[in-house]
Structures are given as structure tokens and as C-alpha cells.
Short mmCIF file of C-alpha atoms in Angstrom, two decimals:
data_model
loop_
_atom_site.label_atom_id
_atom_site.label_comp_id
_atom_site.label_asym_id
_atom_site.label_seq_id
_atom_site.Cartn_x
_atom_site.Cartn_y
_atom_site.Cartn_z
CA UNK A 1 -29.95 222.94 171.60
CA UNK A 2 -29.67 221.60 168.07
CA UNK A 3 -26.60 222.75 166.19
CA UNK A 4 -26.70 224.37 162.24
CA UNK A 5 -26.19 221.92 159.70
CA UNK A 6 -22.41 222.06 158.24
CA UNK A 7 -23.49 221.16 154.62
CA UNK A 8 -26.08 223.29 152.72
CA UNK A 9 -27.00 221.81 149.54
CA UNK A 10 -26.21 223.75 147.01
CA UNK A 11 -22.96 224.68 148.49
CA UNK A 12 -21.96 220.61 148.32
CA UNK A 13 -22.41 220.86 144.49
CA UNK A 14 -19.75 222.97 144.37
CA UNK A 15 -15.44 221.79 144.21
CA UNK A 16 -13.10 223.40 146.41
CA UNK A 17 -12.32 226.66 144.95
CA UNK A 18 -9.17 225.85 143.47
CA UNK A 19 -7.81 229.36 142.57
CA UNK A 20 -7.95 230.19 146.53
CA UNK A 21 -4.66 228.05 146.59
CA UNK A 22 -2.52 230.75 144.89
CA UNK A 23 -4.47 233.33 146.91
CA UNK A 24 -3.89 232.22 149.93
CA UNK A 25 0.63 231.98 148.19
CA UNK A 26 0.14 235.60 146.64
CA UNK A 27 -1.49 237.40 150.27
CA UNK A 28 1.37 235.66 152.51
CA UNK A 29 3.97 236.55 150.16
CA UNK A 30 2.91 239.89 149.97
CA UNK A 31 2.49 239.99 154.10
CA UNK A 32 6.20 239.15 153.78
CA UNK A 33 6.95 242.31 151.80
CA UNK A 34 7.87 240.22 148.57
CA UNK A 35 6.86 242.24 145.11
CA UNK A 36 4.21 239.63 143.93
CA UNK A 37 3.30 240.60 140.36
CA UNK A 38 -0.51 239.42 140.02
CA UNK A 39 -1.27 238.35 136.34
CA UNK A 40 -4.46 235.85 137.79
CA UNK A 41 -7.30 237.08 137.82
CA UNK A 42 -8.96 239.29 134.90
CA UNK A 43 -9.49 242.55 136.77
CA UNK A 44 -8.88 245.64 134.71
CA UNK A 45 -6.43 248.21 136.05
CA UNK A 46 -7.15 250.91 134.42
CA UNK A 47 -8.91 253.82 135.33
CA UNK A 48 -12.69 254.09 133.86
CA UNK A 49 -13.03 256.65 131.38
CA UNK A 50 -13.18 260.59 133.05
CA UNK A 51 -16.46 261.53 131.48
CA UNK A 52 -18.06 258.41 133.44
CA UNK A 53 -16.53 258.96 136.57
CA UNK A 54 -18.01 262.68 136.18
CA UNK A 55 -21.31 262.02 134.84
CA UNK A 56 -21.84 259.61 138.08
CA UNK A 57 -20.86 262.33 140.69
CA UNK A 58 -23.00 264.99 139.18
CA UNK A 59 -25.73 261.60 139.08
CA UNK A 60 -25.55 260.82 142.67
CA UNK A 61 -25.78 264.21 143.83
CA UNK A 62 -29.43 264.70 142.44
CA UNK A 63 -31.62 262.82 145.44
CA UNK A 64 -34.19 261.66 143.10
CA UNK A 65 -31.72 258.89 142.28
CA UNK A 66 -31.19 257.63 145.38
CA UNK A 67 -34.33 255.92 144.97
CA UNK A 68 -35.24 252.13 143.83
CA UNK A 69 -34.40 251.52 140.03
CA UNK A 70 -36.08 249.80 137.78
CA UNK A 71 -34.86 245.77 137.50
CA UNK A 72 -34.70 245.70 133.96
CA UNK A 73 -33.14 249.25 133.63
CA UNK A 74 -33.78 252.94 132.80
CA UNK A 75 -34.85 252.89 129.17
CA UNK A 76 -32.43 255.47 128.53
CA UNK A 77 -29.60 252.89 128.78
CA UNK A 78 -31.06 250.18 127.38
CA UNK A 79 -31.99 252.78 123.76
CA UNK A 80 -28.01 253.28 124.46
CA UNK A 81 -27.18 249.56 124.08
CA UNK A 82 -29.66 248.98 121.47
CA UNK A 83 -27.89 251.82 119.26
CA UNK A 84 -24.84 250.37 119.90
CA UNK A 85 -25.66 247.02 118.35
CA UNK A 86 -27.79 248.78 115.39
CA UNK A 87 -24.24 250.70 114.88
CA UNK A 88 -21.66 248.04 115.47
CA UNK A 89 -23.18 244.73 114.04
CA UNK A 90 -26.25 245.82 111.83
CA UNK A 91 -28.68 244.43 114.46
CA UNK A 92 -31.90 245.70 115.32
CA UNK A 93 -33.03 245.18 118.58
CA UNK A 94 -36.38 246.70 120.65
CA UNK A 95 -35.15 248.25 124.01
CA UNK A 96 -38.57 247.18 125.45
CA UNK A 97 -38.57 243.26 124.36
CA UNK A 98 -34.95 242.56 123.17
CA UNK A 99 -32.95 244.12 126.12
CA UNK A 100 -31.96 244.16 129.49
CA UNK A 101 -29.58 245.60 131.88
CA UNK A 102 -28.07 243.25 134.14
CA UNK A 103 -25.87 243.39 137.35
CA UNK A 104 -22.72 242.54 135.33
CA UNK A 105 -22.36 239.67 132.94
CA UNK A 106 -22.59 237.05 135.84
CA UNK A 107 -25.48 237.68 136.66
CA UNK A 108 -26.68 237.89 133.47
CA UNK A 109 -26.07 234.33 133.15
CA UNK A 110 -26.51 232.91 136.23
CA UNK A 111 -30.42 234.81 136.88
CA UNK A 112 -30.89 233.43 133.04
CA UNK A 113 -29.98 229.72 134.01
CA UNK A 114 -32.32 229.90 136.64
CA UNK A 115 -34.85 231.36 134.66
CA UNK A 116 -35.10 229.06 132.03
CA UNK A 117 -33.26 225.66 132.84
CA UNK A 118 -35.15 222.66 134.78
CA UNK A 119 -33.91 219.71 136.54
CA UNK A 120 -31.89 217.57 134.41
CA UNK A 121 -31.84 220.03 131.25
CA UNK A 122 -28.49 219.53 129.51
CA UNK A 123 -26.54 222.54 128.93
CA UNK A 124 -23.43 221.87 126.76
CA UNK A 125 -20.59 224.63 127.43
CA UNK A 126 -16.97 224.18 125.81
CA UNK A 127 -14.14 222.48 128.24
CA UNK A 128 -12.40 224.36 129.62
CA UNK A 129 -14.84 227.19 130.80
CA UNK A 130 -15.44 229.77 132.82
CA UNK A 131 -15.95 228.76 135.95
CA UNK A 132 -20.10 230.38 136.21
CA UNK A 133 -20.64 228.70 132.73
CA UNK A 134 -20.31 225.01 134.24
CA UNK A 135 -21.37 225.44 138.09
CA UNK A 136 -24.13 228.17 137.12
CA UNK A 137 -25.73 225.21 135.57
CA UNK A 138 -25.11 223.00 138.79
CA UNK A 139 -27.01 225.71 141.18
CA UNK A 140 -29.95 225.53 138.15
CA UNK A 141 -30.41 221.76 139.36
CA UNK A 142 -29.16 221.12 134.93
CA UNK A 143 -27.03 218.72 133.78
CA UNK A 144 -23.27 220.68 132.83
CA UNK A 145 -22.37 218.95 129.57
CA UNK A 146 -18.69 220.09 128.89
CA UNK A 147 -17.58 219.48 125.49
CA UNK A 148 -13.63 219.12 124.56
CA UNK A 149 -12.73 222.66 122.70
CA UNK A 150 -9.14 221.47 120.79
CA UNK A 151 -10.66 224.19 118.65
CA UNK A 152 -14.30 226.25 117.67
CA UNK A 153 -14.15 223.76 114.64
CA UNK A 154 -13.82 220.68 116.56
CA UNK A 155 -16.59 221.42 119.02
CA UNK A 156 -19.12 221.79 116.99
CA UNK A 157 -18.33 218.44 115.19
CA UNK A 158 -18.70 217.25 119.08
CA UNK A 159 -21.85 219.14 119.52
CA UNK A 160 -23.55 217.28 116.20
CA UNK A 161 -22.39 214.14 117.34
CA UNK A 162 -23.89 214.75 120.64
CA UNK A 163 -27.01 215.58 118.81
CA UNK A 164 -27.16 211.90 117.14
CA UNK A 165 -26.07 210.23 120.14
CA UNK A 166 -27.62 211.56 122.75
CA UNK A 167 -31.24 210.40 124.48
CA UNK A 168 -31.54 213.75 126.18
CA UNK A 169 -30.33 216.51 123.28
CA UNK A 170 -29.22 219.63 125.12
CA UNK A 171 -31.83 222.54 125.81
CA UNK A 172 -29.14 225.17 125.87
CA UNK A 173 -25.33 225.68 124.53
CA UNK A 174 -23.39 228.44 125.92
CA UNK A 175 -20.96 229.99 124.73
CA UNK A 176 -18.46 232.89 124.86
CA UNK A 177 -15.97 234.30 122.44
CA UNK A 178 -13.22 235.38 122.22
CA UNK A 179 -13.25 232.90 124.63
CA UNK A 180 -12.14 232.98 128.21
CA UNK A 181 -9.48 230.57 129.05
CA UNK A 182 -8.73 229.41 125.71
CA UNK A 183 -8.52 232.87 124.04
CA UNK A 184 -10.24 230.94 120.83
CA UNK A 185 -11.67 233.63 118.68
CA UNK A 186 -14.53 232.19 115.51
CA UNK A 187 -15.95 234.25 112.79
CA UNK A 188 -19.70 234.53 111.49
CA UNK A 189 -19.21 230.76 109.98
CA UNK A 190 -18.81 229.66 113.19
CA UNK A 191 -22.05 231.29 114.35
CA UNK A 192 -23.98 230.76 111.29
CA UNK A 193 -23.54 226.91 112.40
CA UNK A 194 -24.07 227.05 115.27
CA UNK A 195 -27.22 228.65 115.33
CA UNK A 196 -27.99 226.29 112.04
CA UNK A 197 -27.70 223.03 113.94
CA UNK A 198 -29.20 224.62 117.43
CA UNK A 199 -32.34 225.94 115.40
CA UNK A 200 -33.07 222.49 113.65
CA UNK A 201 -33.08 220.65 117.00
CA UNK A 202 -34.69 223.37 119.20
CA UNK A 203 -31.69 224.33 121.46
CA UNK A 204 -31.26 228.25 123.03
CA UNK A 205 -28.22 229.52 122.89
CA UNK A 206 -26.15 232.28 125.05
CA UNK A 207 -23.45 234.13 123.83
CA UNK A 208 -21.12 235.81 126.45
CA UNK A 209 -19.70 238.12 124.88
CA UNK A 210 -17.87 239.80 127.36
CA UNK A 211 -14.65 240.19 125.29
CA UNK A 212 -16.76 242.33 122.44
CA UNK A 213 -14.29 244.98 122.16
CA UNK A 214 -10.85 243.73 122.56
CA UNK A 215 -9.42 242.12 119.65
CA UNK A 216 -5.99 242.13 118.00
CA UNK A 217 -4.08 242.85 114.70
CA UNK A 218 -7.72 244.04 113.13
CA UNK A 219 -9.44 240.78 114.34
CA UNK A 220 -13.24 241.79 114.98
CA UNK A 221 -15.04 239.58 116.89
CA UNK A 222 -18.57 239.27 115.37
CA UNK A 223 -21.75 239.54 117.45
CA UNK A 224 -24.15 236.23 117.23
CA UNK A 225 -26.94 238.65 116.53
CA UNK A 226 -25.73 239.27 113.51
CA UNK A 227 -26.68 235.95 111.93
CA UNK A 228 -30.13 235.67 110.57
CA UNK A 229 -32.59 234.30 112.62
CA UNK A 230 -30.24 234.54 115.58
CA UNK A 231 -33.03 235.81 117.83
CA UNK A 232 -35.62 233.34 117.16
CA UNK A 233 -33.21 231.20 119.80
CA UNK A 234 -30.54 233.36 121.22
CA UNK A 235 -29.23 235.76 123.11
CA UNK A 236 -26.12 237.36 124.16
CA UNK A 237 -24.25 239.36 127.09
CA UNK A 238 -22.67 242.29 126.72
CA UNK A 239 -20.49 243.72 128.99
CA UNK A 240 -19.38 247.09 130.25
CA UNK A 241 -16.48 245.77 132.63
CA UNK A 242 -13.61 244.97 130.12
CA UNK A 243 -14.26 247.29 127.39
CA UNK A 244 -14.77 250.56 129.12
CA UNK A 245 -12.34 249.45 132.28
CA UNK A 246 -15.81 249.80 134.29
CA UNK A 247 -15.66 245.60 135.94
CA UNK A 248 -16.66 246.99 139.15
CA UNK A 249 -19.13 249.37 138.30
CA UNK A 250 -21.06 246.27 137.29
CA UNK A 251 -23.07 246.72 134.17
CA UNK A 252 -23.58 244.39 131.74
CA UNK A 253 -26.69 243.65 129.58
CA UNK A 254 -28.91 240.46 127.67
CA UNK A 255 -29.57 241.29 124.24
CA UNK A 256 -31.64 239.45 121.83
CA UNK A 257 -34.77 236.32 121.97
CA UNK A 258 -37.89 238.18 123.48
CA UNK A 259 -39.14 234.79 125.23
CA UNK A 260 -35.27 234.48 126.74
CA UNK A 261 -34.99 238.61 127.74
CA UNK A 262 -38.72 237.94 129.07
CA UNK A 263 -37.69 235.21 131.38
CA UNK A 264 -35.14 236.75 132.85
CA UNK A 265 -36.74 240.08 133.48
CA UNK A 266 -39.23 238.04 135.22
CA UNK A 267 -36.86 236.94 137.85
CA UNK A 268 -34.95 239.66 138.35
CA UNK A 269 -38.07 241.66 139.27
CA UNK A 270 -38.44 239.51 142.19
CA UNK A 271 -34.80 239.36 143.04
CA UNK A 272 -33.17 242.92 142.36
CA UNK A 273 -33.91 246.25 141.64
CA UNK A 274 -31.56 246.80 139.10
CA UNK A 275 -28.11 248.57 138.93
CA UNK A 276 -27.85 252.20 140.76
CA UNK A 277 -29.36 254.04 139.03
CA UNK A 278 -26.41 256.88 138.63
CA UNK A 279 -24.24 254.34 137.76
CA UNK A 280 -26.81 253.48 135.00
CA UNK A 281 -27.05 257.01 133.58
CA UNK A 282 -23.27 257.54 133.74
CA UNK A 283 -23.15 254.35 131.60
CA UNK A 284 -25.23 255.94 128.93
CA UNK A 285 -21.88 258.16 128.60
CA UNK A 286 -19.93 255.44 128.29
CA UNK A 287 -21.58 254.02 125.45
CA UNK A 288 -22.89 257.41 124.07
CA UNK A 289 -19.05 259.13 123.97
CA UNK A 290 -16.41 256.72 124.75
CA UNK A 291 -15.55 254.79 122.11
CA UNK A 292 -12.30 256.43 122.05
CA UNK A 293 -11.08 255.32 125.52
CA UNK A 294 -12.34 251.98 124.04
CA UNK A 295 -9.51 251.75 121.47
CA UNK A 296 -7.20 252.83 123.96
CA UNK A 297 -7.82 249.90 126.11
CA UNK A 298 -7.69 247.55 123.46
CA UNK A 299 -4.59 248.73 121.97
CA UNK A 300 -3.28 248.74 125.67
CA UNK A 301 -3.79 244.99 125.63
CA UNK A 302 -2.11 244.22 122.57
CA UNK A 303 1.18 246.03 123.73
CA UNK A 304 1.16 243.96 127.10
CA UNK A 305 0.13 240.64 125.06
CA UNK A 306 3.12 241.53 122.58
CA UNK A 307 5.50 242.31 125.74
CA UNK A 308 4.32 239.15 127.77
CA UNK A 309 4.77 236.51 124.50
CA UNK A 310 8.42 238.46 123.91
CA UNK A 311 9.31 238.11 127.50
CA UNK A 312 8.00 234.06 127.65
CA UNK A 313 9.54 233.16 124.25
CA UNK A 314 12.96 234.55 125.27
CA UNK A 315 12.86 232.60 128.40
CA UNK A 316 12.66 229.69 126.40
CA UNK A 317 8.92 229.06 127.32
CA UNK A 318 7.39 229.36 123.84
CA UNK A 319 3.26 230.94 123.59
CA UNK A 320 1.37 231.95 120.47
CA UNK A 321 -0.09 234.97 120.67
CA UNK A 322 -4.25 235.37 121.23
CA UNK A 323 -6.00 237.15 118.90
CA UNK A 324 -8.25 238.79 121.64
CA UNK A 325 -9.17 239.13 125.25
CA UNK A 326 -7.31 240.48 128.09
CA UNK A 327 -5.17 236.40 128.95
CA UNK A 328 -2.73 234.63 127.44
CA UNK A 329 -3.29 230.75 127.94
CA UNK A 330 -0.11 229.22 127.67
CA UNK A 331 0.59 225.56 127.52
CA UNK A 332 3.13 223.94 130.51
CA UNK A 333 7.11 224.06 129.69
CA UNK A 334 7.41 220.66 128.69
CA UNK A 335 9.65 219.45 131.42
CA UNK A 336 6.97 221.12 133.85
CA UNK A 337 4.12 219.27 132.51
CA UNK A 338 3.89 215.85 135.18
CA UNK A 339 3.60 218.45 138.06
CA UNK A 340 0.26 219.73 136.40
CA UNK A 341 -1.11 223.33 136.37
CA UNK A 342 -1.48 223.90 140.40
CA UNK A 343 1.89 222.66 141.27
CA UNK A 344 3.40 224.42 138.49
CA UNK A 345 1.75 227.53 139.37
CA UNK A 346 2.66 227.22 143.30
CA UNK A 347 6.69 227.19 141.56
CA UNK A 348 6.19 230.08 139.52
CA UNK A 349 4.61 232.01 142.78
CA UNK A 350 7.65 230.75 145.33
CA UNK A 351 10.51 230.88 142.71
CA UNK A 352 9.33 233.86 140.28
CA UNK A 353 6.83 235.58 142.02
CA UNK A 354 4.61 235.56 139.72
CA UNK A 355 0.88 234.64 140.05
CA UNK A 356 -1.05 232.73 137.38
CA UNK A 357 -4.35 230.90 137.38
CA UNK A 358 -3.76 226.72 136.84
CA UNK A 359 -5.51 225.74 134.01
CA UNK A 360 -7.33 223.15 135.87
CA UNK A 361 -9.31 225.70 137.63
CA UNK A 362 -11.44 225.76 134.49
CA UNK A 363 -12.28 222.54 134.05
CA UNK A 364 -10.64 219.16 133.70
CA UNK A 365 -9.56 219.77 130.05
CA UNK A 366 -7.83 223.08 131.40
CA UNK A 367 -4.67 220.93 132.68
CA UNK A 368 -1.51 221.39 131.50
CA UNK A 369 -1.81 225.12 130.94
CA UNK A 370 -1.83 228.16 132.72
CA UNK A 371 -4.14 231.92 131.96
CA UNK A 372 -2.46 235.22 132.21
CA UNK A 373 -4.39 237.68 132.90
CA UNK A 374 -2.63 241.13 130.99
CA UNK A 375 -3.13 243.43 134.47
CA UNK A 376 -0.21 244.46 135.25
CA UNK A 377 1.76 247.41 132.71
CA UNK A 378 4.85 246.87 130.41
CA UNK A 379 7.57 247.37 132.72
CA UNK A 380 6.08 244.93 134.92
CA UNK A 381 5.56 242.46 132.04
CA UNK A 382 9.06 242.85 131.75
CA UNK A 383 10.03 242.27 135.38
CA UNK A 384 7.40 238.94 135.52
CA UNK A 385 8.96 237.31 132.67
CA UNK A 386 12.83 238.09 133.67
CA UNK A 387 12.04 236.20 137.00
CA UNK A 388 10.18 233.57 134.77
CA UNK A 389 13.42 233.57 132.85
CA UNK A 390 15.84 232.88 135.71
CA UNK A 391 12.97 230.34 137.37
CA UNK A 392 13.59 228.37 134.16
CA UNK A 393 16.99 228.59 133.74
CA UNK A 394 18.06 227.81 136.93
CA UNK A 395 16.28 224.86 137.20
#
């Protein structure tokens, strides 16, 4: 009897998941009864907004939606999202043509990649990234181009030189700010070039934009759609996991290029059947009367970034502050910095119990730093960066 192969293809393009290292630290430390305090990955702790949570009971209780949804979503929701945009940014958008609802913003990017990118198409993405930005590419059979990201300023000087250099000019940039790990934030400049140079050479771009909502000390992170003639090539994802605490209700949305939004409605219809579709209408409350809990969680946030940069500055480990998302990304204590991000991290599990993502999980250019995620309240904040304190002291 023949045996199942142990390599599937796909799978091989894929590295070793390098965060499962600290996992695997932070689940026997905690079998061990030690008080791990988990600042890796970005999953919101806070409760979704009341209203929500109500609006989806009374939503599941009716039969009728028990049913199959639509893929591309109720067009309730999506005339929800598109007043949000005409409200926020000054953008008009048709909930027919321009929008979509998607299964989170994952899989807003990954069903897009394989929508629209071919073998070989180059997609250039800043280094480091989020992880689904490189390897989505990879499992779309494109070439990941990762560009160096010292700062928003300095990649796009990469991305026109890679535009005079290159034999095989990229078919699609993505992007995502405030950015996750870097924290980078741009304003409208930024986008005004980039859509500039991407428009003359006939790239798309996607914006991730899953960060909308949370920026600090009156920072407001602008919305690509808002340049003009944005949606002739872009589009961008919207998310309701980080700014409504909803990440796993997952609900997220494509907003923008017709051609782009048509694509990927296109493949969704023959993969999914959209988002339950209670969870759908209690979104519309979210977006409809929320915007309230919205500034809570933001200013929530800033008081654990302010507590967490406090806490690492005392302890002699010195961070600047991020003017948005939900991490910190914080370079290596000098003397730490020949270990690298992984083995530094594995330390800061066994010595201060405190869990990090290595920067290296991002993406080559990620070493020598570390990504906080701000999960974890004030008082723990306090108690994380006390044992960081005495891990650094000691030593």
C-alpha cells in the first residue's frame, strides 16, 4: 500500500513558523504554573462593544439567518462601510462596485492575491512585514519583493529605483499603515506618491489598513482613498477586529478599484459564502453607533503604550514611542544585540516572563528588534517591565 506524500507543495514554500518557538516557552511555562504575561501576539482583550454583542443574539435567534449569506455581503453592511468612508475621509464609494465584505482582513488579502497575481508577478511589500503580506504572495505562485523600510520616505526612493532598474517592474505594492511591525505611520504625501509613481507605471496597490482607528497624540492616519485618482489602481482593507475589539468576530472589508473589488468577489463566490450573516448585521451596529467605544479603545492603547515606554526606559532599555497601532517595536538592548531577536526573546520568556515576538519573525530586516503587542492592562504593564527591569539589571 503506497504511503501519503510528507511534502505538499505549497506547504514547502513556507519557513518554519518561527513564532511557534516562544509558544511552545509561554504554554510550558504556564503548565508549570509560572504568571507568563503575553505581550506577542496582537489579539485584542477587550470586550466588543455591548450593543454588538446584543444586536447578534437577538440576530441569531431569527431562523431566517441561519441560512447561506451572500459572499460579498448583505448590502446593508456594505451601505454601512461605504458611509463610513464618505464620513471619515471624504470618499465616495458604490456599495455595489467599490465594496466588499471579507472574512477578516486576511482574507481580504490573501483571496485578492490569488485573484489577481500570476506566476512570477512581482509584488513589492516593505521589509519587515506582516507575515500574510510576503508568504500570501508565495501561495499566489508571485515573486515577494521585500523592500528595506529604514523609513516610509526611504522606501519609496527604493521603490523608484526599483522601477528604473528592474526588467520585471512590480504588478502590485502592498502596503499597510500605521504599519505592523514597524509602527511607521505616513501622511497623504506619502500616499499622493505613491499612487503618483504606481499610476505612471501601471502598478495596483493594496492598502491594509487595519490600524485605521488607533492613532496617538491627535495623529490621524489618512485613508489612501482619499487621494485623487486613488481608485483608478487601488484598494484598501478595512478592518473591524482592532478598532471595535471585534478580531474574532472576523469582519473586515475591500474598499475601492471596481476591476480589483470585482476580482475578488469573483473568487470568493466560489470559495465562501460570506461572514454569518448575524454577525454581519450586528456589525452594521458597530459601525452605525459605536464610534464611542472606538475612542475608548484607542485612548486605552495610548495609556498602555505610555505605561510600557515608562516601564522600558526606566529599566534602562530605551524605546520611542509609536504614533499608532496596538505594538511597540523596540530595538535590542545593545549588549543583547549578537544573540539576535529569537534568543533574546527565549531570555526575556525564562528570566522575565515575559513573551514578545522576535523581530525576525517578520522578515529578515526584522532582526535586532522585538514587537509588543499592548494586550495585557496597566498593572500588568507594570509587572512585565519590573521583571524586564531586574532581567537587565541582574545580568
Amino acid at each position: 500500500m503506497s504511503s501519503l506524500p510528507d511534502k505538499f507543495y505549497r506547504i514547502e514554500k513556507l519557513p518554519p513558523y518561527v513564532f511557534a518557538v516562544i509558544n511552545e516557552m509561554k504554554a510550558k511555562a504556564r503548565a508549570a504554573q509560572l504568571d507568563v504575561i503575553d505581550m506577542g501576539m496582537g489579539n485584542p482583550d477587550g470586550p466588543s462593544p455591548r450593543a454588538v454583542v446584543n444586536k447578534l443574539i437577538e440576530a441569531a435567534q431569527n431562523p431566517r439567518n441561519h441560512r447561506y449569506s451572500l459572499s460579498k455581503g448583505i448590502p446593508q453592511l456594505r451601505n454601512e462601510i461605504v458611509k463610513r468612508y464618505r464620513a471619515n475621509y471624504n470618499v465616495e464609494l458604490d456599495p455595489d462596485t467599490e465594496a466588499i465584505v471579507t472574512i477578516g482582513a486576511k482574507d481580504a488579502v490573501a483571496h485578492l492575491l490569488f485573484a489577481v497575481i500570476g506566476p512570477g508577478d512581482t509584488v513589492v511589500s516593505p521589509n519587515p512585514a506582516y507575515p500574510i503580506h510576503q508568504y500570501g504572495v508565495i501561495m499566489a505562485e508571485g515573486h515577494a519583493c521585500m523592500l528595506p523600510m529604514p523609513s516610509p520616505a526611504e522606501f519609496l526612493n527604493g521603490l523608484e529605483s526599483l522601477y528604473r532598474t528592474s526588467t520585471h517592474p512590480p504588478k502590485m505594492i502592498l502596503v499597510s499603515f500605521p504599519h505592523n511591525p514597524t509602527t511607521q505611520t505616513v501622511d497623504i504625501d506619502f500616499f499622493r506618491n505613491l499612487v503618483s509613481l504606481a499610476a505612471r507605471n501601471g502598478t495596483m496597490i493594496v492598502h491594509d489598513f487595519a490600524y485605521a482607528d488607533l492613532g496617538f497624540d491627535g495623529y490621524r492616519a489618512p485613508s489612501i482613498l482619499e487621494v485623487e485618482g486613488a481608485k483608478d489602481i487601488a484598494v484598501e482593507i478595512y478592518s473591524l477586529s482592532k478598532s471595535f475589539n471585534m478580531a474574532g468576530w472576523r469582519v473586515g472589508f475591500c474598499l475601492g478599484n471596481r476591476k480589483l473589488i470585482g476580482a475578488l468577489a469573483r473568487i470568493k463566490s466560489y470559495l465562501d459564502y460570506g461572514v454569518f450573516q448575524p454577525i454581519q448585521i450586528a456589525s452594521i451596529i458597530a459601525l452605525r453607533e459605536c464610534a464611542d467605544d472606538t475612542q475608548k479603545i484607542r485612548a486605552t492603547y495610548q495609556a498602555r503604550r505610555d505605561e510600557l515606554i515608562t516601564g522600558l526606559n526606566r529599566a534602562g532599555w530605551p524605546v520611542e514611542p509609536p504614533r499608532g497601532s496596538m505594538f511597540v517595536w523596540a530595538p535590542l538592548p545593545e549588549r543583547y544585540r549578537p544573540l539576535g531577536s529569537l534568543e533574546f526573546s527565549k531570555l526575556l520568556m525564562q528570566k522575565a516572563l515575559v513573551a514578545v515576538s522576535p523581530g525576525i519573525g517578520f522578515g529578515p530586516l526584522g532582526e535586532g528588534h522585538v514587537r509588543f503587542a499592548l494586550i495585557e492592562n496597566n498593572q500588568r504593564i507594570r509587572q512585565a517591565t519590573k521583571g524586564i527591569q531586574q532581567f537587565l539589571q541582574a545580568d
